[in-house]
Tab-separated table of C-alpha atoms in Angstrom:
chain	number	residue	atom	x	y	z
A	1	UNK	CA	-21.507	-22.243	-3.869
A	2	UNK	CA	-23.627	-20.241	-1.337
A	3	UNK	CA	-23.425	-23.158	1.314
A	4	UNK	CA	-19.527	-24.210	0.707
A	5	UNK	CA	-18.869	-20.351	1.978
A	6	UNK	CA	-21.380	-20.644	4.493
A	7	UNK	CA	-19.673	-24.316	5.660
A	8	UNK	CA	-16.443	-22.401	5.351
A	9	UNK	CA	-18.059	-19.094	7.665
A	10	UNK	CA	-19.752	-22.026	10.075
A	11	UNK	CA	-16.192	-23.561	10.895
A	12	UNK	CA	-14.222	-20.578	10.646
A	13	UNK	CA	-16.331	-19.648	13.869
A	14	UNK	CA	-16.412	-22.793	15.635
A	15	UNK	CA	-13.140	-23.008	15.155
A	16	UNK	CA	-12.119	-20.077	15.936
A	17	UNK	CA	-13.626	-21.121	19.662
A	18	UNK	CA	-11.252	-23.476	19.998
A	19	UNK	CA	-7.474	-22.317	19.419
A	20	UNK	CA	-5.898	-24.453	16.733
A	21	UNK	CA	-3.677	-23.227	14.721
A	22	UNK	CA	-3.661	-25.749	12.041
A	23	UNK	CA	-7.423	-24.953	11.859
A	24	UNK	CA	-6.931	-21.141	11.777
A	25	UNK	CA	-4.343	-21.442	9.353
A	26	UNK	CA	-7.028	-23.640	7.414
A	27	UNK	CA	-9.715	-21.407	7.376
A	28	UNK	CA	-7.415	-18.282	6.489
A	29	UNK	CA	-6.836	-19.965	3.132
A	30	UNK	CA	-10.124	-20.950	2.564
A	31	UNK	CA	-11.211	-17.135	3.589
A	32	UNK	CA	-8.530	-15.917	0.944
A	33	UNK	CA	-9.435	-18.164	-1.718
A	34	UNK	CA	-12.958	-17.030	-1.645
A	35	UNK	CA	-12.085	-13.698	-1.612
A	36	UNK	CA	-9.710	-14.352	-4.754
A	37	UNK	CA	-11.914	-16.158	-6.620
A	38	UNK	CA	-14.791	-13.929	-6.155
A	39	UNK	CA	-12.159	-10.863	-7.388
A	40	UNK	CA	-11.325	-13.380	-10.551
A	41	UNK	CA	-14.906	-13.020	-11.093
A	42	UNK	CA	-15.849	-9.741	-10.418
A	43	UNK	CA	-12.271	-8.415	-12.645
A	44	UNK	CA	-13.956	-10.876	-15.218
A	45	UNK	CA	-16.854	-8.730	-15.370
A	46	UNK	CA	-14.891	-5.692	-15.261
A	47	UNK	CA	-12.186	-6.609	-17.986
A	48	UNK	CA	-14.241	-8.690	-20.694
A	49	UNK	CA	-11.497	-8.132	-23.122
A	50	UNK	CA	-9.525	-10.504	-21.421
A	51	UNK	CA	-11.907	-13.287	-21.666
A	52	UNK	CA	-14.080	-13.491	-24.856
A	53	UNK	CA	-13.137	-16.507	-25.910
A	54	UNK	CA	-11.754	-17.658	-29.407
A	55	UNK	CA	-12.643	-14.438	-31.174
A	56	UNK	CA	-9.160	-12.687	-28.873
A	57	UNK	CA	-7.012	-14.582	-30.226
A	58	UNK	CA	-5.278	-13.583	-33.540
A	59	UNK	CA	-5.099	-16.016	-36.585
């Protein structure tokens, strides 16, 4: 996990140099679905009622 962002924070640089769109628009969703799914984690942490597994559900 620690290298795929730092892949992700290696070609958002170098490509960054270079002025491609397709690769800025690229590495803009890669950017915002680390940031997501490190907020999915960190509200996981926050809110553990909403994930405790088969003891939430009713029944």
């Amino acid at each position: 996990m620690r290298s795929w962002i730092r892949g992700n924070l290696m070609a958002y640089y170098y490509d960054g140099k270079k002025t491609n769109s397709y690769a800025l628009i690229r590495n803009t969703l890669a950017l915002v679905a680390t940031v997501s799914t490190t907020d999915a984690i960190l509200g996981r942490w926050k809110a553990p009622r909403r994930w405790s597994g088969p003891a939430a559900t009713p029944g």
